[in-house]
Short mmCIF file of C-alpha atoms (C1' of nucleotides) in Angstrom, two decimals:
data_model
loop_
_atom_site.label_atom_id
_atom_site.label_comp_id
_atom_site.label_asym_id
_atom_site.label_seq_id
_atom_site.Cartn_x
_atom_site.Cartn_y
_atom_site.Cartn_z
CA UNK T 1 83.55 -87.68 -103.45
CA UNK T 2 81.90 -90.01 -105.90
CA UNK T 3 78.15 -89.40 -105.91
CA UNK T 4 75.55 -90.36 -108.46
CA UNK T 5 72.11 -88.80 -108.72
CA UNK T 6 69.33 -89.84 -111.02
CA UNK T 7 65.80 -88.45 -111.15
CA UNK T 8 63.21 -91.20 -111.25
CA UNK T 9 60.20 -91.10 -113.57
CA UNK T 10 56.88 -92.47 -112.42
CA UNK T 11 57.52 -95.56 -114.51
CA UNK T 12 60.79 -96.45 -112.83
CA UNK T 13 59.44 -95.84 -109.38
CA UNK T 14 56.42 -97.99 -110.02
CA UNK T 15 58.55 -100.91 -111.13
CA UNK T 16 61.07 -100.59 -108.31
CA UNK T 17 62.40 -103.90 -107.11
CA UNK T 18 62.20 -103.37 -103.40
CA UNK T 19 58.90 -101.59 -103.52
CA UNK T 20 57.15 -104.53 -101.91
CA UNK T 21 58.43 -103.73 -98.44
CA UNK T 22 58.91 -100.03 -99.05
CA UNK T 23 56.92 -96.92 -98.46
CA UNK T 24 55.13 -96.89 -101.79
CA UNK T 25 54.11 -100.51 -101.59
CA UNK T 26 50.57 -100.19 -102.82
CA UNK T 27 50.11 -96.91 -104.58
CA UNK T 28 48.07 -96.68 -107.75
CA UNK T 29 49.39 -95.57 -111.11
CA UNK T 30 47.64 -92.26 -110.55
CA UNK T 31 49.57 -91.80 -107.36
CA UNK T 32 52.81 -92.44 -109.13
CA UNK T 33 52.11 -89.75 -111.67
CA UNK T 34 52.15 -87.25 -108.81
CA UNK T 35 55.65 -88.09 -107.77
CA UNK T 36 57.17 -88.24 -111.22
CA UNK T 37 60.66 -86.73 -111.18
CA UNK T 38 60.33 -85.70 -107.54
CA UNK T 39 62.31 -88.65 -106.30
CA UNK T 40 65.99 -89.13 -106.98
CA UNK T 41 67.95 -92.28 -106.73
CA UNK T 42 71.33 -91.52 -105.22
CA UNK T 43 74.38 -93.68 -104.84
CA UNK T 44 76.99 -92.66 -102.30
CA UNK T 45 80.20 -94.25 -101.00
CA UNK T 46 80.77 -95.47 -97.47
CA UNK T 47 81.28 -92.87 -94.74
CA UNK T 48 78.95 -90.34 -96.32
CA UNK T 49 76.75 -88.21 -94.07
CA UNK T 50 73.17 -88.11 -95.34
CA UNK T 51 72.17 -85.53 -92.73
CA UNK T 52 73.22 -84.21 -89.34
CA UNK T 53 71.44 -84.25 -85.99
CA UNK T 54 69.77 -80.96 -85.22
CA UNK T 55 69.91 -79.53 -88.74
CA UNK T 56 66.89 -78.44 -90.72
CA UNK T 57 65.83 -80.75 -93.48
CA UNK T 58 62.98 -81.60 -95.75
CA UNK T 59 64.24 -84.87 -97.12
CA UNK T 60 63.87 -88.49 -96.23
CA UNK T 61 65.69 -91.46 -97.71
CA UNK T 62 64.59 -95.01 -98.25
CA UNK T 63 67.58 -97.30 -98.22
CA UNK T 64 67.74 -99.59 -101.22
CA UNK T 65 71.16 -101.14 -100.80
CA UNK T 66 73.80 -100.98 -98.09
CA UNK T 67 73.92 -100.15 -94.41
CA UNK T 68 73.35 -96.82 -92.64
CA UNK T 69 73.96 -95.91 -89.01
CA UNK T 70 71.93 -93.39 -87.05
CA UNK T 71 74.12 -91.72 -84.43
CA UNK T 72 73.89 -89.22 -81.61
CA UNK T 73 76.95 -87.38 -80.48
CA UNK T 74 77.64 -87.39 -76.76
CA UNK T 75 79.00 -84.57 -74.68
CA UNK T 76 82.51 -86.02 -74.83
CA UNK T 77 82.45 -86.01 -78.62
CA UNK T 78 82.22 -89.77 -79.09
CA UNK T 79 79.28 -91.13 -80.98
CA UNK T 80 76.59 -93.55 -79.89
CA UNK T 81 74.89 -95.52 -82.63
CA UNK T 82 71.21 -95.64 -81.85
CA UNK T 83 69.96 -97.64 -84.82
CA UNK T 84 71.04 -99.48 -87.94
CA UNK T 85 69.13 -99.10 -91.16
CA UNK T 86 69.01 -101.84 -93.77
CA UNK T 87 67.30 -101.95 -97.18
CA UNK T 88 63.63 -101.02 -96.88
CA UNK T 89 64.22 -98.81 -93.84
CA UNK T 90 63.78 -95.06 -93.89
CA UNK T 91 66.20 -92.41 -92.71
CA UNK T 92 64.73 -89.09 -91.71
CA UNK T 93 61.16 -90.23 -91.09
CA UNK T 94 60.97 -87.51 -88.45
CA UNK T 95 60.89 -84.80 -91.12
CA UNK T 96 57.33 -85.79 -91.96
CA UNK T 97 56.39 -84.44 -88.52
CA UNK T 98 58.90 -81.67 -88.00
CA UNK T 99 61.68 -80.43 -90.32
CA UNK T 100 64.60 -81.16 -87.99
CA UNK T 101 66.65 -84.33 -87.94
CA UNK T 102 66.75 -86.16 -84.60
CA UNK T 103 70.03 -87.91 -85.32
CA UNK T 104 72.81 -88.05 -87.87
CA UNK T 105 72.71 -90.64 -90.66
CA UNK T 106 76.03 -91.95 -91.95
CA UNK T 107 76.61 -94.71 -94.46
CA UNK T 108 78.67 -97.68 -93.34
CA UNK T 109 78.94 -99.17 -96.83
CA UNK T 110 78.30 -97.92 -100.31
CA UNK T 111 74.60 -97.09 -100.27
CA UNK T 112 71.97 -96.52 -102.89
CA UNK T 113 68.86 -94.79 -101.66
CA UNK T 114 65.84 -92.86 -102.87
CA UNK T 115 65.80 -89.23 -101.85
CA UNK T 116 62.24 -88.13 -101.20
CA UNK T 117 61.11 -84.57 -100.44
CA UNK T 118 58.90 -84.46 -97.42
CA UNK T 119 56.25 -82.67 -99.47
CA UNK T 120 55.77 -85.79 -101.57
CA UNK T 121 54.79 -87.66 -98.46
CA UNK T 122 52.53 -85.02 -97.01
CA UNK T 123 50.74 -84.57 -100.34
CA UNK T 124 50.29 -88.26 -101.01
CA UNK T 125 49.21 -88.86 -97.47
CA UNK T 126 46.00 -86.92 -97.90
CA UNK T 127 45.12 -88.50 -101.23
CA UNK T 128 46.18 -92.07 -100.63
CA UNK T 129 45.05 -93.98 -97.56
CA UNK T 130 47.41 -96.73 -98.66
CA UNK T 131 50.46 -94.59 -98.24
CA UNK T 132 49.15 -93.55 -94.91
CA UNK T 133 48.98 -97.13 -93.70
CA UNK T 134 52.49 -97.79 -94.98
CA UNK T 135 53.77 -94.75 -93.20
CA UNK T 136 52.32 -95.92 -89.91
CA UNK T 137 53.89 -99.30 -90.51
CA UNK T 138 57.25 -97.62 -90.97
CA UNK T 139 56.89 -95.72 -87.72
CA UNK T 140 56.02 -98.96 -86.02
CA UNK T 141 59.02 -100.72 -87.52
CA UNK T 142 61.35 -97.94 -86.47
CA UNK T 143 60.07 -97.95 -82.92
CA UNK T 144 60.35 -101.70 -82.71
CA UNK T 145 63.92 -101.55 -83.91
CA UNK T 146 64.76 -98.95 -81.32
CA UNK T 147 63.22 -101.12 -78.61
CA UNK T 148 65.15 -104.13 -79.89
CA UNK T 149 68.31 -102.09 -79.76
CA UNK T 150 67.78 -101.41 -76.07
CA UNK T 151 66.75 -104.93 -75.20
CA UNK T 152 69.34 -106.77 -77.30
CA UNK T 153 72.36 -104.57 -77.80
CA UNK T 154 72.38 -102.59 -74.57
CA UNK T 155 71.93 -105.43 -72.10
CA UNK T 156 74.19 -108.19 -70.89
CA UNK T 157 77.91 -108.80 -71.26
CA UNK T 158 80.02 -107.68 -74.20
CA UNK T 159 80.03 -111.25 -75.50
CA UNK T 160 76.27 -111.48 -75.44
CA UNK T 161 75.81 -108.13 -77.12
CA UNK T 162 78.24 -108.96 -79.87
CA UNK T 163 76.58 -112.33 -80.44
CA UNK T 164 73.20 -110.63 -80.75
CA UNK T 165 74.60 -108.03 -83.12
CA UNK T 166 76.07 -110.70 -85.37
CA UNK T 167 72.81 -112.60 -85.44
CA UNK T 168 70.94 -109.44 -86.27
CA UNK T 169 73.37 -108.55 -89.05
CA UNK T 170 72.91 -111.99 -90.53
CA UNK T 171 69.17 -111.34 -90.55
CA UNK T 172 68.43 -114.92 -89.72
CA UNK T 173 70.10 -116.14 -92.87
CA UNK T 174 72.72 -118.11 -91.03
CA UNK T 175 74.47 -119.29 -94.15
CA UNK T 176 75.33 -116.01 -95.83
CA UNK T 177 78.48 -114.25 -94.57
CA UNK T 178 78.11 -111.26 -92.29
CA UNK T 179 79.75 -107.91 -92.95
CA UNK T 180 80.94 -106.49 -89.67
CA UNK T 181 81.42 -102.72 -89.42
CA UNK T 182 84.72 -101.34 -88.12
CA UNK T 183 85.38 -102.25 -84.49
CA UNK T 184 84.91 -98.66 -83.46
CA UNK T 185 81.37 -98.74 -84.81
CA UNK T 186 80.73 -102.11 -83.21
CA UNK T 187 81.71 -100.54 -79.91
CA UNK T 188 79.52 -97.51 -80.50
CA UNK T 189 76.58 -99.80 -81.19
CA UNK T 190 77.07 -101.99 -78.15
CA UNK T 191 78.07 -99.30 -75.72
CA UNK T 192 81.54 -100.77 -75.17
CA UNK T 193 85.03 -99.65 -76.12
CA UNK T 194 86.73 -100.44 -79.40
CA UNK T 195 89.23 -102.67 -77.63
CA UNK T 196 86.58 -104.70 -75.88
CA UNK T 197 84.78 -105.14 -79.19
CA UNK T 198 88.01 -106.30 -80.79
CA UNK T 199 88.72 -108.75 -77.98
CA UNK T 200 85.24 -110.19 -78.16
CA UNK T 201 85.55 -110.71 -81.91
CA UNK T 202 88.95 -112.33 -81.42
CA UNK T 203 87.54 -114.62 -78.76
CA UNK T 204 84.69 -115.72 -80.99
CA UNK T 205 87.20 -116.40 -83.73
CA UNK T 206 89.34 -118.56 -81.48
CA UNK T 207 86.27 -120.47 -80.39
CA UNK T 208 85.27 -121.07 -83.99
CA UNK T 209 81.99 -119.15 -83.80
CA UNK T 210 83.36 -116.77 -86.36
CA UNK T 211 85.42 -117.50 -89.43
CA UNK T 212 87.00 -114.65 -91.39
CA UNK T 213 86.55 -114.84 -95.17
CA UNK T 214 88.72 -111.83 -95.52
CA UNK T 215 92.21 -110.71 -94.66
CA UNK T 216 90.98 -107.62 -92.86
CA UNK T 217 88.45 -109.43 -90.71
CA UNK T 218 85.39 -107.71 -92.05
CA UNK T 219 83.40 -110.52 -93.59
CA UNK T 220 82.70 -113.59 -91.51
CA UNK T 221 81.01 -116.90 -91.78
CA UNK T 222 79.13 -117.33 -88.52
CA UNK T 223 78.02 -120.29 -86.47
CA UNK T 224 74.49 -119.07 -85.90
CA UNK T 225 73.50 -121.87 -83.56
CA UNK T 226 76.45 -121.43 -81.24
CA UNK T 227 76.06 -117.65 -81.30
CA UNK T 228 72.41 -117.97 -80.37
CA UNK T 229 73.50 -120.01 -77.37
CA UNK T 230 75.92 -117.27 -76.31
CA UNK T 231 73.31 -114.57 -76.89
CA UNK T 232 70.81 -116.32 -74.65
CA UNK T 233 73.18 -117.61 -72.01
CA UNK T 234 72.07 -116.61 -68.56
CA UNK T 235 75.06 -117.85 -66.58
CA UNK Z 1 42.89 -105.39 -56.61
CA UNK Z 2 41.43 -101.94 -56.40
CA UNK Z 3 40.40 -100.75 -59.85
CA UNK Z 4 38.04 -98.00 -60.88
CA UNK Z 5 36.41 -97.71 -64.29
CA UNK Z 6 34.29 -94.88 -65.54
CA UNK Z 7 32.86 -94.45 -69.04
CA UNK Z 8 33.44 -90.97 -70.37
CA UNK Z 9 30.78 -89.00 -72.20
CA UNK Z 10 31.72 -86.74 -75.09
CA UNK Z 11 31.35 -83.80 -72.76
CA UNK Z 12 33.86 -85.00 -70.23
CA UNK Z 13 36.38 -86.01 -72.85
CA UNK Z 14 36.15 -82.65 -74.57
CA UNK Z 15 36.87 -80.80 -71.39
CA UNK Z 16 39.70 -83.07 -70.30
CA UNK Z 17 42.47 -81.23 -68.52
CA UNK Z 18 45.44 -82.79 -70.20
CA UNK Z 19 43.90 -82.80 -73.63
CA UNK Z 20 46.25 -80.08 -74.80
CA UNK Z 21 49.20 -82.41 -75.19
CA UNK Z 22 47.16 -85.54 -75.72
CA UNK Z 23 45.91 -87.46 -78.67
CA UNK Z 24 42.60 -85.64 -79.03
CA UNK Z 25 44.16 -82.21 -78.84
CA UNK Z 26 42.23 -80.55 -81.62
CA UNK Z 27 39.15 -82.55 -82.42
CA UNK Z 28 35.85 -80.85 -83.14
CA UNK Z 29 32.69 -81.30 -81.10
CA UNK Z 30 31.38 -83.49 -83.91
CA UNK Z 31 34.37 -85.73 -83.53
CA UNK Z 32 33.74 -86.05 -79.85
CA UNK Z 33 30.21 -87.21 -80.41
CA UNK Z 34 31.62 -90.23 -82.21
CA UNK Z 35 33.64 -91.39 -79.24
CA UNK Z 36 30.98 -90.83 -76.63
CA UNK Z 37 31.08 -93.64 -74.07
CA UNK Z 38 33.72 -95.53 -76.02
CA UNK Z 39 36.51 -94.31 -73.79
CA UNK Z 40 36.87 -95.30 -70.16
CA UNK Z 41 38.85 -93.60 -67.53
CA UNK Z 42 40.54 -96.19 -65.37
CA UNK Z 43 42.42 -95.82 -62.16
CA UNK Z 44 44.74 -98.64 -61.11
CA UNK Z 45 47.21 -99.11 -58.26
CA UNK Z 46 50.96 -99.46 -58.64
CA UNK Z 47 52.32 -102.74 -60.03
CA UNK Z 48 49.35 -103.34 -62.30
CA UNK Z 49 49.95 -104.88 -65.70
CA UNK Z 50 48.08 -102.99 -68.41
CA UNK Z 51 49.04 -105.54 -71.05
CA UNK Z 52 51.66 -108.19 -71.77
CA UNK Z 53 54.24 -108.43 -74.52
CA UNK Z 54 53.15 -110.71 -77.33
CA UNK Z 55 49.48 -110.86 -76.39
CA UNK Z 56 46.64 -109.83 -78.67
CA UNK Z 57 45.02 -106.56 -77.85
CA UNK Z 58 42.81 -103.87 -79.27
CA UNK Z 59 43.30 -101.24 -76.62
CA UNK Z 60 45.59 -98.31 -76.09
CA UNK Z 61 45.95 -96.14 -73.04
CA UNK Z 62 46.81 -92.50 -72.64
CA UNK Z 63 48.43 -91.89 -69.30
CA UNK Z 64 46.83 -89.08 -67.36
CA UNK Z 65 48.57 -89.43 -64.01
CA UNK Z 66 51.40 -91.57 -62.71
CA UNK Z 67 54.30 -93.49 -64.20
CA UNK Z 68 54.29 -96.59 -66.40
CA UNK Z 69 57.19 -98.79 -67.48
CA UNK Z 70 57.40 -100.62 -70.78
CA UNK Z 71 59.40 -103.82 -70.34
CA UNK Z 72 60.73 -106.71 -72.36
CA UNK Z 73 61.54 -109.97 -70.67
CA UNK Z 74 64.94 -111.45 -71.42
CA UNK Z 75 65.81 -115.08 -71.85
CA UNK Z 76 67.02 -115.34 -68.26
CA UNK Z 77 63.69 -114.11 -66.95
CA UNK Z 78 64.87 -110.70 -65.79
CA UNK Z 79 63.22 -107.67 -67.26
CA UNK Z 80 64.70 -104.81 -69.22
CA UNK Z 81 62.80 -101.54 -69.09
CA UNK Z 82 62.79 -100.06 -72.56
CA UNK Z 83 60.83 -96.90 -71.94
CA UNK Z 84 59.10 -94.83 -69.26
CA UNK Z 85 55.72 -93.30 -69.91
CA UNK Z 86 54.60 -90.11 -68.20
CA UNK Z 87 51.31 -88.20 -68.42
CA UNK Z 88 50.44 -87.47 -72.05
CA UNK Z 89 52.27 -90.54 -73.34
CA UNK Z 90 50.48 -93.48 -74.90
CA UNK Z 91 50.86 -97.15 -74.06
CA UNK Z 92 49.98 -99.62 -76.78
CA UNK Z 93 50.30 -97.28 -79.77
CA UNK Z 94 51.39 -100.32 -81.75
CA UNK Z 95 47.87 -101.72 -81.72
CA UNK Z 96 46.84 -99.08 -84.24
CA UNK Z 97 49.07 -100.88 -86.73
CA UNK Z 98 48.83 -104.47 -85.59
CA UNK Z 99 46.82 -106.01 -82.74
CA UNK Z 100 49.77 -107.40 -80.78
CA UNK Z 101 51.61 -105.64 -77.98
CA UNK Z 102 55.35 -105.22 -78.51
CA UNK Z 103 56.15 -104.95 -74.82
CA UNK Z 104 54.52 -105.23 -71.43
CA UNK Z 105 53.19 -102.14 -69.68
CA UNK Z 106 53.29 -102.10 -65.89
CA UNK Z 107 52.42 -99.23 -63.59
CA UNK Z 108 55.11 -97.98 -61.23
CA UNK Z 109 52.75 -95.75 -59.27
CA UNK Z 110 49.04 -95.43 -58.98
CA UNK Z 111 47.95 -94.51 -62.49
CA UNK Z 112 44.90 -93.00 -64.03
CA UNK Z 113 44.58 -93.49 -67.75
CA UNK Z 114 42.08 -93.40 -70.59
CA UNK Z 115 41.37 -96.76 -72.15
CA UNK Z 116 40.74 -96.32 -75.85
CA UNK Z 117 39.63 -99.06 -78.26
CA UNK Z 118 41.78 -99.17 -81.32
CA UNK Z 119 38.67 -98.84 -83.47
CA UNK Z 120 38.09 -95.34 -82.14
CA UNK Z 121 41.44 -94.33 -83.51
CA UNK Z 122 41.11 -96.01 -86.87
CA UNK Z 123 37.64 -94.54 -87.37
CA UNK Z 124 38.55 -91.03 -86.34
CA UNK Z 125 41.71 -91.17 -88.37
CA UNK Z 126 39.86 -91.26 -91.65
CA UNK Z 127 37.44 -88.50 -90.71
CA UNK Z 128 39.73 -86.14 -88.86
CA UNK Z 129 43.05 -85.00 -90.34
CA UNK Z 130 43.76 -83.39 -86.98
CA UNK Z 131 43.79 -86.65 -85.14
CA UNK Z 132 46.00 -88.01 -87.84
CA UNK Z 133 48.58 -85.32 -87.27
CA UNK Z 134 48.45 -85.89 -83.52
CA UNK Z 135 48.95 -89.59 -84.03
CA UNK Z 136 52.05 -89.01 -86.11
CA UNK Z 137 53.31 -86.66 -83.43
CA UNK Z 138 52.85 -89.40 -80.86
CA UNK Z 139 54.82 -91.86 -82.96
CA UNK Z 140 57.54 -89.30 -83.29
CA UNK Z 141 57.61 -88.66 -79.57
CA UNK Z 142 57.78 -92.36 -78.79
CA UNK Z 143 60.65 -92.92 -81.19
CA UNK Z 144 62.52 -89.95 -79.83
CA UNK Z 145 62.11 -91.25 -76.31
CA UNK Z 146 63.43 -94.63 -77.34
CA UNK Z 147 66.44 -93.00 -78.97
CA UNK Z 148 67.01 -90.90 -75.86
CA UNK Z 149 66.88 -94.03 -73.78
CA UNK Z 150 69.72 -95.54 -75.78
CA UNK Z 151 71.80 -92.42 -75.87
CA UNK Z 152 71.28 -91.33 -72.26
CA UNK Z 153 70.48 -94.34 -70.14
CA UNK Z 154 72.46 -97.04 -71.90
CA UNK Z 155 75.78 -95.23 -72.27
CA UNK Z 156 78.49 -94.28 -69.84
CA UNK Z 157 79.16 -95.29 -66.25
CA UNK Z 158 76.52 -96.25 -63.71
CA UNK Z 159 76.95 -92.84 -62.09
CA UNK Z 160 76.35 -91.00 -65.32
CA UNK Z 161 73.32 -93.09 -66.19
CA UNK Z 162 71.76 -92.59 -62.80
CA UNK Z 163 72.40 -88.85 -62.96
CA UNK Z 164 70.70 -88.69 -66.36
CA UNK Z 165 67.78 -90.73 -65.12
CA UNK Z 166 67.27 -88.44 -62.15
CA UNK Z 167 67.37 -85.37 -64.35
CA UNK Z 168 64.89 -86.94 -66.71
CA UNK Z 169 62.56 -87.90 -63.87
CA UNK Z 170 62.67 -84.34 -62.61
CA UNK Z 171 61.60 -83.22 -66.09
CA UNK Z 172 63.74 -80.14 -65.87
CA UNK Z 173 61.86 -78.89 -62.85
CA UNK Z 174 64.85 -78.96 -60.58
CA UNK Z 175 62.98 -77.78 -57.55
CA UNK Z 176 60.25 -80.38 -57.27
CA UNK Z 177 61.21 -83.64 -55.54
CA UNK Z 178 61.84 -86.70 -57.68
CA UNK Z 179 60.13 -90.02 -57.10
CA UNK Z 180 62.64 -92.79 -57.72
CA UNK Z 181 61.31 -96.25 -58.60
CA UNK Z 182 62.49 -99.28 -56.61
CA UNK Z 183 66.20 -99.97 -57.07
CA UNK Z 184 65.45 -103.08 -59.03
CA UNK Z 185 63.61 -101.02 -61.62
CA UNK Z 186 66.34 -98.41 -61.66
CA UNK Z 187 68.76 -101.18 -62.50
CA UNK Z 188 66.47 -102.58 -65.20
CA UNK Z 189 66.27 -99.14 -66.76
CA UNK Z 190 69.99 -98.46 -66.74
CA UNK Z 191 71.16 -101.94 -67.63
CA UNK Z 192 72.96 -102.44 -64.31
CA UNK Z 193 72.35 -104.62 -61.27
CA UNK Z 194 70.14 -103.68 -58.36
CA UNK Z 195 73.17 -103.50 -56.09
CA UNK Z 196 75.07 -101.15 -58.37
CA UNK Z 197 72.01 -98.94 -58.60
CA UNK Z 198 71.75 -98.90 -54.82
CA UNK Z 199 75.42 -98.05 -54.41
CA UNK Z 200 75.20 -95.23 -56.92
CA UNK Z 201 72.20 -93.75 -55.11
CA UNK Z 202 74.01 -94.06 -51.79
CA UNK Z 203 77.08 -92.34 -53.22
CA UNK Z 204 75.01 -89.43 -54.56
CA UNK Z 205 73.42 -89.13 -51.16
CA UNK Z 206 76.76 -88.98 -49.39
CA UNK Z 207 77.93 -86.35 -51.85
CA UNK Z 208 74.83 -84.26 -51.23
CA UNK Z 209 73.50 -84.49 -54.79
CA UNK Z 210 70.49 -86.29 -53.43
CA UNK Z 211 68.51 -85.64 -50.30
CA UNK Z 212 65.88 -88.10 -49.13
CA UNK Z 213 62.56 -86.58 -48.11
CA UNK Z 214 61.36 -89.96 -47.08
CA UNK Z 215 62.31 -92.73 -44.70
CA UNK Z 216 62.34 -95.33 -47.43
CA UNK Z 217 64.51 -93.34 -49.81
CA UNK Z 218 61.98 -93.01 -52.56
CA UNK Z 219 61.44 -89.27 -52.81
CA UNK Z 220 64.47 -87.03 -53.19
CA UNK Z 221 65.32 -83.42 -53.49
CA UNK Z 222 68.00 -83.25 -56.19
CA UNK Z 223 70.87 -80.91 -56.92
CA UNK Z 224 70.13 -80.55 -60.62
CA UNK Z 225 73.21 -78.49 -61.42
CA UNK Z 226 75.64 -80.91 -59.82
CA UNK Z 227 73.86 -83.88 -61.37
CA UNK Z 228 74.08 -82.30 -64.80
CA UNK Z 229 77.83 -82.01 -64.28
CA UNK Z 230 78.05 -85.71 -63.44
CA UNK Z 231 75.85 -86.63 -66.38
CA UNK Z 232 78.06 -84.78 -68.82
CA UNK Z 233 81.43 -85.57 -67.30
CA UNK Z 234 83.83 -87.05 -69.81
CA UNK Z 235 86.71 -87.95 -67.49
"C1'" DC C 1 56.28 -108.94 -32.34
"C1'" DG C 2 57.68 -110.87 -36.32
"C1'" DC C 3 57.42 -111.38 -41.15
"C1'" DA C 4 58.16 -109.64 -45.86
"C1'" DC C 5 60.13 -106.66 -48.67
"C1'" DC C 6 63.38 -103.70 -50.06
"C1'" DC C 7 67.40 -101.33 -49.47
"C1'" DT C 8 72.29 -101.34 -48.06
"C1'" DT C 9 76.92 -102.94 -47.44
"C1'" DG C 10 81.05 -105.96 -47.66
"C1'" DA C 11 84.56 -108.76 -49.95
"C1'" DA C 12 86.02 -111.52 -53.64
"C1'" DA C 13 85.68 -112.51 -58.46
"C1'" DT C 14 84.88 -111.04 -62.87
"C1'" DT C 15 84.47 -107.96 -66.55
"C1'" DA C 16 85.50 -103.93 -68.90
"C1'" DC C 17 88.41 -99.80 -69.45
"C1'" DT C 18 92.78 -97.37 -70.12
"C1'" DC C 19 97.05 -96.70 -71.94
"C1'" DA C 20 100.55 -98.21 -74.63
"C1'" DA C 21 102.77 -101.02 -77.74
"C1'" DG C 22 102.72 -104.12 -81.84
"C1'" DT C 23 100.74 -106.02 -86.07
"C1'" DT C 24 98.54 -106.38 -90.47
"C1'" DC C 25 97.10 -104.70 -94.69
"C1'" DA C 26 95.93 -101.59 -98.57
"C1'" DG C 27 97.47 -97.93 -100.96
"C1'" DT C 28 101.28 -94.75 -102.50
"C1'" DG C 29 105.11 -93.20 -104.58
"C1'" DG C 30 109.79 -93.83 -105.47
"C1'" DC E 1 108.95 -104.11 -107.30
"C1'" DC E 2 109.36 -102.66 -102.76
"C1'" DA E 3 109.80 -99.86 -98.84
"C1'" DC E 4 106.84 -96.38 -96.57
"C1'" DT E 5 102.73 -94.82 -94.50
"C1'" DG E 6 98.22 -94.49 -92.41
"C1'" DA E 7 94.36 -96.66 -90.69
"C1'" DA E 8 92.37 -100.21 -88.44
"C1'" DC E 9 92.81 -104.15 -85.77
"C1'" DT E 10 95.12 -106.78 -82.01
"C1'" DT E 11 97.30 -107.64 -77.71
"C1'" DG E 12 99.23 -106.99 -73.03
"C1'" DA E 13 99.41 -105.29 -68.38
"C1'" DG E 14 97.63 -102.59 -64.91
"C1'" DT E 15 93.62 -100.25 -63.12
"C1'" DA E 16 88.94 -99.26 -62.38
"C1'" DA E 17 84.22 -100.42 -62.45
"C1'" DT E 18 80.74 -103.74 -62.03
"C1'" DT E 19 78.87 -108.15 -60.72
"C1'" DT E 20 78.22 -111.78 -57.60
"C1'" DC E 21 77.18 -113.85 -53.45
"C1'" DA E 22 76.11 -113.27 -48.94
"C1'" DA E 23 74.76 -111.07 -44.88
"C1'" DG E 24 72.84 -107.40 -42.28
"C1'" DG E 25 69.53 -103.25 -41.56
"C1'" DG E 26 65.22 -100.60 -41.75
"C1'" DT E 27 60.22 -99.95 -42.37
"C1'" DG E 28 55.49 -100.98 -42.63
"C1'" DC E 29 51.92 -104.15 -41.89
"C1'" DG E 30 49.25 -107.89 -40.08
#
DNA sequence: CGCACCCTTGAAATTACTCAAGTTCAGTGG
DNA sequence: CCACTGAACTTGAGTAATTTCAAGGGTGCG
């Protein structure tokens, strides 16, 4: 398994590109000196498990590039995806409260992330009120995403759910192509079977709401307006 | 509308019965002096809206008795229940981060709650590291409940979902009767129609998993063991 | 008594699931 | 260069579950 690790100096961390919307958004240079070499940038391929539900852990990850799924395993062994993490989101936030992971985190694409020991957070939290505010904001974001998941992706017909998922994956940028996870994962996100997910995608393709840019039907150009109509349709 | 309000003195708050698992679990007497008369105990009937999604607000509520639903309204006007709050839970946590409610909170039963201005929290947070820890714990709890909602109540057949809901409402205390919300709310929680919810309840009753203690079929004695089998069934 | 509200039930239509082939495509090794 | 293979996606046909629409109870309250 190809995996790259790189310890970050205070300098690098301070000048991080996505820091604006990340956890360390407004720390001071003094703060950064404290975390020098404590944080590692890692780069892992798709289908890598960052951590498993129920296991002990002291590490959180801020996603810098790629897509991560949070999953819970059901009694029948199948998995239910409970949240999707995109750049700026944090996996393993729960370890700042209690050193056990509430769900498993698995990469859907190649992912680069920052691996942060929970001690860094707990230490900084007492010294920096700024980090504290950011942390609360992250909790709020996570909860909002979970609520959205219930309201958007667990309600309505398969067509509606898929339309909402596509719109969410496009993050409002209707022009840029959307990368759709494997159908099995689409099903696990929407609470439907793989076949139903496949049929819904095929239907959207026939209707021109979706246009594959790819032989394997992974990347699509989407018709955001038409999809929004499907997502909202009440009939 | 019958509504009772009562301003709490530091004394009363400090000796609150459910404080153990509540926000102010381990404050000092000094801390309590700060919040004297800032917190009101309110008592409201069923079907009362505590706040509405999208509105401005500076108030959070800790539930002391009763049941509260958090709902999001969908484009077709129907509501989706995204979480259930029981005693010890907090409604409106999000106002500590941003003064807008993310969902509507509506009582399902008569409810008594403590109405807390957001300023009380933000002030105490800087002075008391204990409150801070409790607050994080509350965020964690809320997120976990949201995740549970997705994994348990938005996956599987209507029968399975209902079984899981009943077990959750009984809070593991298999002996005590369960109060089931109106069928419409059951449907809104499970992502199914009112009729399907009604049929599933009727089926459980015929099979003896549920025994009405009530003419109107609201309170039930449940067969926790059999329900757990239904909830977990993979066939 | 009758009205309102909710719960229940029925029957037809729709949607989603299951099971079982095919198909496509990327990668592999001859 | 090409057939082979595995994995993922697609499709079909039958079945099961759920929704829809509509009507019929029961209960509490004025």
